[in-house]
Amino acid sequence: MAGGQPEREDKVSLELTEEILQSMEVGMAFRDYNGRISSMDFHKTSSYLVTASDDESIRLYDVASATCLKTINSKKYGVDLVSFTSHPTTVIYSSKNGWDESLRLLSLHDNKYLRYFKGHHDRVVSLSLCSRKDCFISGSLDRTVLLWDQRAEKCQGLLRVQGRPAAAYDDQGLVFAIAFGGYIRMFDARKYEKGPFDIFSLGGDMSEANVVKFSNDGRLMLLTTSNGHIHVLDSFRGTLLSTYNVKPVSSNSTLEASFSPEGMFVISGSGDGSVYAWSVRSGKEVASWMSTEAEPPIIKWAPGSLMFVTGSSELSFWIPDLSKLAAYVGRK
C-alpha cells in the first residue's frame, strides 16, 4: 500500500498551532442519543472510541471511518464511566442505578461479562486504567480509591480519602495521582501502600475535584474542580503553572478537560456548555466555542490526531477547517 503513505506523513507534519486550533469546528456529529453522554474513551493503539450515555447504551465507533460499529444496552445496571482495556473491544464500566456499584469487564465483541469487580458502596466517579499492566484504579463517593487487577474480582488495595476523589495513572503507568480537598497526592504504583511520595497544593482551591489527568509525556498534569477551575501543574515539582476559569458545574455534572497530544494546549468544557482552549505556554485563552447546551460536555483529544471529540446530548468530532487558514489556502 505505498500509495497511502504520503497522506499519513502529511497529517503528522501539520503541527497543532493556535491558528489551527481556532479553525476547528464540528466536522461530524452523531445525534441519535436519547440521553447525555456521561463518559468516553479512545483506545490508545487502534482507531476506536467508546461512549457511555444516560440512555443506558455503550457505543463503539471506528473514528477512521466515522462509523458506529456496535451499540450495547446496559438496561439492568445503567452505565456511567467507561474505559478501554488494552484490548480494543474490551471495556470496564461503572453502573448508574443506585443499588449495584460493581465495575464490569465487558467484551463488546460478543456482549459478554468477563468479570465483576465488587468493592464500592457508592457511585464511582473516577476510573483510570494502567497502560503497563492489567491494573486499574477507581474512586468513589464512598470515600475510597480501590486498586484492582483485571484478573481478580477482589480489589488489591484500598486508600481512604476525605471527599470526592479524582484519580489517574500517568501514561507509563508508573505513578498515579489522587486529588481531593485542595491537594493532589502522588503515589508510586508499585509502592502505594507506603503512602504518597509527594503532595501538591492547589493554591487554596478547596472545591470538589472532578478529573485529574497527565499529559502524554507525563511532565504536566491538570485538575478540574466543580467551581470551574482548571489547574495545570508541573507533575515533577508540583508547581502550579496556570489556572483557567470557566463557569462552575453542578454537583451531578463533571467538568472535563484534556491535553492536546503534545501537551501544548488544554481544552475544556464549562458549566454553561461552552468549550474553551488555552495555550499552556502563555496561559492565555486561544479559542472558545459557545453552545446552546447548559451542561459541560465530556471532552477528549484523539490520540496523535488533529481532532477532539465532545459528548453532550450528541457526539461531535471537531476538526480543523483548513479553508479558514491563510497559510493553507491556495495549496494544492
Coordinates of C-alpha atoms in Angstrom, one line a residue:
M1 CA 0.0 0.0 0.0
A2 CA 2.7 2.5 -0.9
G3 CA 0.0 4.9 -2.3
G4 CA -1.4 5.5 1.1
Q5 CA 1.8 6.5 2.7
P6 CA 2.4 10.2 1.8
E7 CA -1.1 11.2 3.1
R8 CA -0.2 9.9 6.5
E9 CA 3.1 11.8 6.6
D10 CA 1.2 14.9 5.6
K11 CA -1.0 14.6 8.6
V12 CA 1.8 14.3 11.0
S13 CA 3.6 17.3 9.6
L14 CA 0.6 19.5 10.2
E15 CA 1.5 20.7 13.7
L16 CA -1.1 21.9 16.0
T17 CA -0.9 25.7 16.2
E18 CA -3.1 28.4 17.7
E19 CA -4.3 29.2 14.2
I20 CA -5.3 25.6 13.5
L21 CA -7.0 25.3 16.9
Q22 CA -9.0 28.4 16.3
S23 CA -10.2 27.0 12.9
M24 CA -11.6 23.8 14.5
E25 CA -15.3 23.1 14.1
V26 CA -17.7 20.2 14.2
G27 CA -17.0 18.0 11.1
M28 CA -19.4 15.3 12.0
A29 CA -22.0 14.6 14.7
F30 CA -24.0 11.6 15.9
R31 CA -27.3 12.9 17.1
D32 CA -29.1 9.6 17.8
Y33 CA -28.6 9.6 21.6
N34 CA -31.6 9.6 23.9
G35 CA -29.7 10.9 26.9
R36 CA -26.5 12.8 27.8
I37 CA -23.1 11.2 27.1
S38 CA -21.5 10.6 30.5
S39 CA -18.1 9.3 29.5
M40 CA -16.0 8.3 26.6
D41 CA -12.5 6.9 25.9
F42 CA -10.2 6.5 22.9
H43 CA -8.3 3.3 22.6
K44 CA -4.5 4.0 22.6
T45 CA -3.4 2.0 19.7
S46 CA -6.5 1.5 17.5
S47 CA -8.9 4.0 15.9
Y48 CA -11.7 3.0 18.3
L49 CA -13.8 5.3 20.5
V50 CA -16.3 4.1 23.1
T51 CA -19.0 6.2 24.7
A52 CA -21.4 5.7 27.6
S53 CA -24.7 7.5 27.8
D54 CA -27.6 8.2 30.2
D55 CA -29.8 6.3 27.7
E56 CA -28.0 3.2 29.1
S57 CA -26.1 2.5 25.9
I58 CA -22.4 1.7 25.3
R59 CA -21.4 2.5 21.8
L60 CA -18.3 1.6 19.9
Y61 CA -17.1 3.8 17.0
D62 CA -14.3 3.5 14.4
V63 CA -13.0 7.0 14.2
A64 CA -11.1 6.3 11.0
S65 CA -14.3 5.5 9.1
A66 CA -16.6 7.7 11.3
T67 CA -19.0 4.8 11.8
C68 CA -20.8 3.3 14.8
L69 CA -19.8 -0.3 14.9
K70 CA -21.9 -1.5 17.8
T71 CA -24.4 -0.4 20.4
I72 CA -24.8 -2.5 23.6
N73 CA -27.5 -1.7 26.1
S74 CA -26.9 -2.0 29.8
K75 CA -30.5 -1.6 30.9
K76 CA -30.2 -3.6 34.1
Y77 CA -27.2 -1.7 35.5
G78 CA -27.1 1.6 33.6
V79 CA -23.7 2.9 32.6
D80 CA -21.7 5.9 33.8
L81 CA -18.0 5.8 33.3
V82 CA -16.3 3.6 30.6
S83 CA -12.7 2.9 29.7
F84 CA -10.9 0.6 27.3
T85 CA -8.6 -2.1 28.5
S86 CA -5.5 -2.7 26.3
H87 CA -7.8 -4.8 24.1
P88 CA -9.7 -2.7 21.6
T89 CA -13.1 -4.3 22.1
T90 CA -13.0 -4.9 25.9
V91 CA -14.1 -2.2 28.3
I92 CA -14.5 -1.6 32.0
Y93 CA -17.5 0.4 33.1
S94 CA -19.3 1.6 36.2
S95 CA -23.0 1.3 36.7
K96 CA -25.6 4.0 37.2
N97 CA -28.5 2.5 39.1
G98 CA -28.0 3.4 42.7
W99 CA -28.1 -0.2 44.0
D100 CA -25.1 -2.1 42.5
E101 CA -21.8 -0.2 42.4
S102 CA -19.8 -3.1 40.9
L103 CA -17.5 -2.4 38.0
R104 CA -17.8 -4.7 35.0
L105 CA -15.4 -6.0 32.4
L106 CA -17.3 -6.4 29.2
S107 CA -16.4 -7.8 25.8
L108 CA -18.1 -5.6 23.2
H109 CA -17.2 -8.2 20.6
D110 CA -19.8 -10.8 21.9
N111 CA -21.5 -8.7 24.6
K112 CA -20.3 -11.0 27.4
Y113 CA -19.4 -10.0 31.0
L114 CA -15.9 -11.4 31.7
R115 CA -15.7 -10.3 35.3
Y116 CA -17.3 -8.2 38.1
F117 CA -15.3 -6.1 40.4
K118 CA -17.2 -5.7 43.7
G119 CA -16.0 -3.3 46.5
H120 CA -17.5 0.2 46.2
H121 CA -20.6 1.2 48.2
D122 CA -21.5 4.4 46.4
R123 CA -21.3 5.9 42.9
V124 CA -17.9 5.5 41.2
V125 CA -16.8 9.0 40.0
S126 CA -13.3 8.2 38.7
L127 CA -11.8 5.4 36.7
S128 CA -8.3 5.1 35.2
L129 CA -6.5 2.1 33.6
C130 CA -2.8 1.5 33.8
S131 CA -1.2 1.1 30.4
R132 CA 1.7 -1.0 31.7
K133 CA -0.1 -3.8 33.5
D134 CA -3.7 -5.0 33.7
C135 CA -4.3 -2.8 36.7
F136 CA -6.8 0.0 37.2
I137 CA -8.0 2.3 39.9
S138 CA -11.5 3.6 40.8
G139 CA -12.5 6.4 43.1
S140 CA -16.0 6.6 44.6
L141 CA -18.3 8.8 46.7
D142 CA -17.9 6.2 49.4
R143 CA -14.6 8.0 50.0
T144 CA -12.3 5.2 48.9
V145 CA -10.0 4.7 46.0
L146 CA -9.6 1.0 45.1
L147 CA -6.8 -0.6 43.2
W148 CA -7.6 -3.6 41.0
D149 CA -6.1 -6.3 38.9
Q150 CA -8.3 -7.1 35.8
R151 CA -7.8 -10.8 36.5
A152 CA -9.2 -10.7 40.1
E153 CA -12.7 -9.9 41.4
K154 CA -11.5 -8.5 44.7
C155 CA -9.6 -5.3 45.0
Q156 CA -5.8 -5.4 45.5
G157 CA -5.6 -2.3 47.6
L158 CA -7.7 0.4 49.3
L159 CA -6.9 4.1 50.0
R160 CA -9.2 6.2 52.1
V161 CA -9.9 9.8 51.1
Q162 CA -11.7 12.8 52.6
G163 CA -14.1 13.9 49.9
R164 CA -14.9 13.1 46.2
P165 CA -11.7 11.7 44.7
A166 CA -10.3 12.1 41.2
A167 CA -7.7 9.5 40.3
A168 CA -5.5 8.9 37.3
Y169 CA -2.4 6.9 36.2
D170 CA 0.3 8.6 34.2
D171 CA 0.9 7.4 30.6
Q172 CA 3.7 5.0 31.6
G173 CA 1.6 3.5 34.5
L174 CA 4.5 4.2 36.9
V175 CA 2.7 6.7 39.2
F176 CA -0.9 7.6 39.9
A177 CA -2.4 10.8 41.3
I178 CA -5.4 11.1 43.7
A179 CA -6.9 14.6 44.1
F180 CA -9.3 15.7 46.8
G181 CA -9.7 18.5 49.3
G182 CA -7.4 21.1 47.6
Y183 CA -4.4 18.8 47.1
I184 CA -3.1 16.2 44.7
R185 CA -1.3 13.2 46.2
M186 CA 1.3 11.4 44.1
F187 CA 1.8 7.6 44.6
D188 CA 4.4 5.2 43.2
A189 CA 2.2 2.5 41.6
R190 CA 4.5 -0.3 42.9
K191 CA 4.8 1.0 46.5
Y192 CA 1.5 2.9 47.0
E193 CA 0.9 1.3 50.4
K194 CA 3.8 3.4 51.7
G195 CA 1.6 6.5 51.1
P196 CA 2.1 9.4 48.8
F197 CA 5.7 10.3 47.8
D198 CA 4.6 13.9 47.2
I199 CA 1.6 16.2 47.9
F200 CA 0.9 19.2 45.6
S201 CA -1.2 22.1 46.8
L202 CA -3.8 23.8 44.5
G203 CA -3.3 27.2 46.0
G204 CA -6.4 27.2 48.2
D205 CA -9.0 25.8 45.8
M206 CA -10.9 23.5 48.2
S207 CA -13.9 22.8 45.9
E208 CA -14.6 19.3 44.7
A209 CA -12.1 17.6 42.5
N210 CA -13.6 16.5 39.2
V211 CA -10.9 15.0 36.9
V212 CA -7.2 14.7 37.1
K213 CA -5.0 13.9 34.0
F214 CA -1.4 13.7 32.9
S215 CA -0.1 15.0 29.6
N216 CA 1.2 12.2 27.3
D217 CA 4.8 12.9 28.2
G218 CA 4.0 12.9 31.9
R219 CA 5.5 16.3 32.5
L220 CA 2.2 18.1 33.1
M221 CA -1.0 17.4 34.9
L222 CA -4.3 19.1 35.1
L223 CA -7.1 19.0 37.7
T224 CA -10.6 20.4 37.2
T225 CA -12.8 21.4 40.2
S226 CA -16.5 22.0 40.5
N227 CA -16.2 25.7 40.9
G228 CA -14.9 26.0 37.3
H229 CA -11.1 26.0 37.8
I230 CA -8.7 24.1 35.6
H231 CA -5.3 23.9 37.3
V232 CA -2.2 23.0 35.3
L233 CA 0.8 21.8 37.3
D234 CA 4.4 20.6 36.7
S235 CA 4.0 16.9 37.6
F236 CA 7.5 16.6 38.9
R237 CA 7.9 19.7 41.0
G238 CA 4.2 20.2 41.8
T239 CA 4.4 23.9 40.7
L240 CA 1.1 25.4 39.8
L241 CA 1.7 26.8 36.3
S242 CA -1.7 28.3 35.5
T243 CA -5.3 28.2 36.5
Y244 CA -8.0 28.7 33.9
N245 CA -11.5 29.7 34.9
V246 CA -14.8 28.6 33.3
K247 CA -18.4 28.6 34.7
P248 CA -18.9 26.3 37.7
V249 CA -20.6 23.0 37.3
S250 CA -23.5 21.5 39.3
S251 CA -22.7 18.6 41.8
N252 CA -24.1 16.0 39.5
S253 CA -22.1 17.2 36.5
T254 CA -18.4 16.7 35.8
L255 CA -16.1 19.4 34.4
E256 CA -13.7 17.6 32.0
A257 CA -10.6 19.0 30.4
S258 CA -8.0 17.4 28.1
F259 CA -4.4 18.0 27.0
S260 CA -3.6 18.1 23.2
P261 CA -1.3 15.2 22.3
E262 CA 1.9 17.2 22.6
G263 CA 0.8 19.0 25.8
M264 CA 0.9 22.5 24.3
F265 CA -2.9 23.2 24.7
V266 CA -5.7 22.4 27.1
I267 CA -9.3 22.2 26.0
S268 CA -12.2 22.1 28.5
G269 CA -15.9 22.2 28.9
S270 CA -17.7 24.7 31.0
G271 CA -20.7 24.9 33.3
D272 CA -22.6 26.8 30.6
G273 CA -21.8 24.1 27.9
S274 CA -19.1 26.1 26.1
V275 CA -15.8 24.7 25.0
Y276 CA -12.5 26.7 25.6
A277 CA -8.9 26.2 24.6
W278 CA -5.8 27.7 26.3
S279 CA -2.1 27.8 25.5
V280 CA -0.1 26.0 28.2
R281 CA 3.0 28.2 27.5
S282 CA 1.3 31.6 27.7
G283 CA -1.6 30.6 29.9
K284 CA -3.9 32.6 27.7
E285 CA -7.2 31.6 26.2
V286 CA -6.7 31.0 22.4
A287 CA -10.2 29.8 21.3
S288 CA -13.8 29.4 22.5
W289 CA -16.9 27.8 21.1
M290 CA -20.3 28.8 22.5
S291 CA -23.1 26.3 23.0
T292 CA -26.8 26.1 23.4
E293 CA -26.3 23.3 26.0
A294 CA -26.5 24.1 29.7
E295 CA -24.2 21.4 31.0
P296 CA -20.4 20.8 30.5
P297 CA -19.6 18.4 27.6
I298 CA -17.4 15.4 28.1
I299 CA -14.2 16.3 26.1
K300 CA -11.3 14.2 24.9
W301 CA -8.5 14.8 22.4
A302 CA -8.0 12.0 19.9
P303 CA -4.5 10.4 20.4
G304 CA -1.9 11.7 17.9
S305 CA -4.5 13.5 15.8
L306 CA -5.8 16.9 14.9
M307 CA -9.2 16.1 16.3
F308 CA -11.0 16.3 19.6
V309 CA -14.4 14.9 20.5
T310 CA -17.2 16.3 22.7
G311 CA -20.1 14.4 24.2
S312 CA -23.3 16.1 25.4
S313 CA -26.7 15.1 24.1
E314 CA -24.8 14.3 20.9
L315 CA -21.3 13.1 19.9
S316 CA -19.3 15.7 17.9
F317 CA -16.0 15.3 16.1
W318 CA -14.0 18.6 15.9
I319 CA -11.5 19.0 13.1
P320 CA -9.6 22.0 11.5
D321 CA -11.4 23.8 8.7
L322 CA -8.3 24.3 6.5
S323 CA -10.1 26.7 4.2
K324 CA -10.1 29.2 7.1
L325 CA -6.3 29.2 7.3
A326 CA -4.4 31.7 5.3
A327 CA -1.3 29.6 5.3
Y328 CA -3.1 26.6 3.7
V329 CA -5.4 28.4 1.3
G330 CA -4.1 28.1 -2.3
R331 CA -2.1 25.0 -1.5
K332 CA -2.6 22.1 -3.9

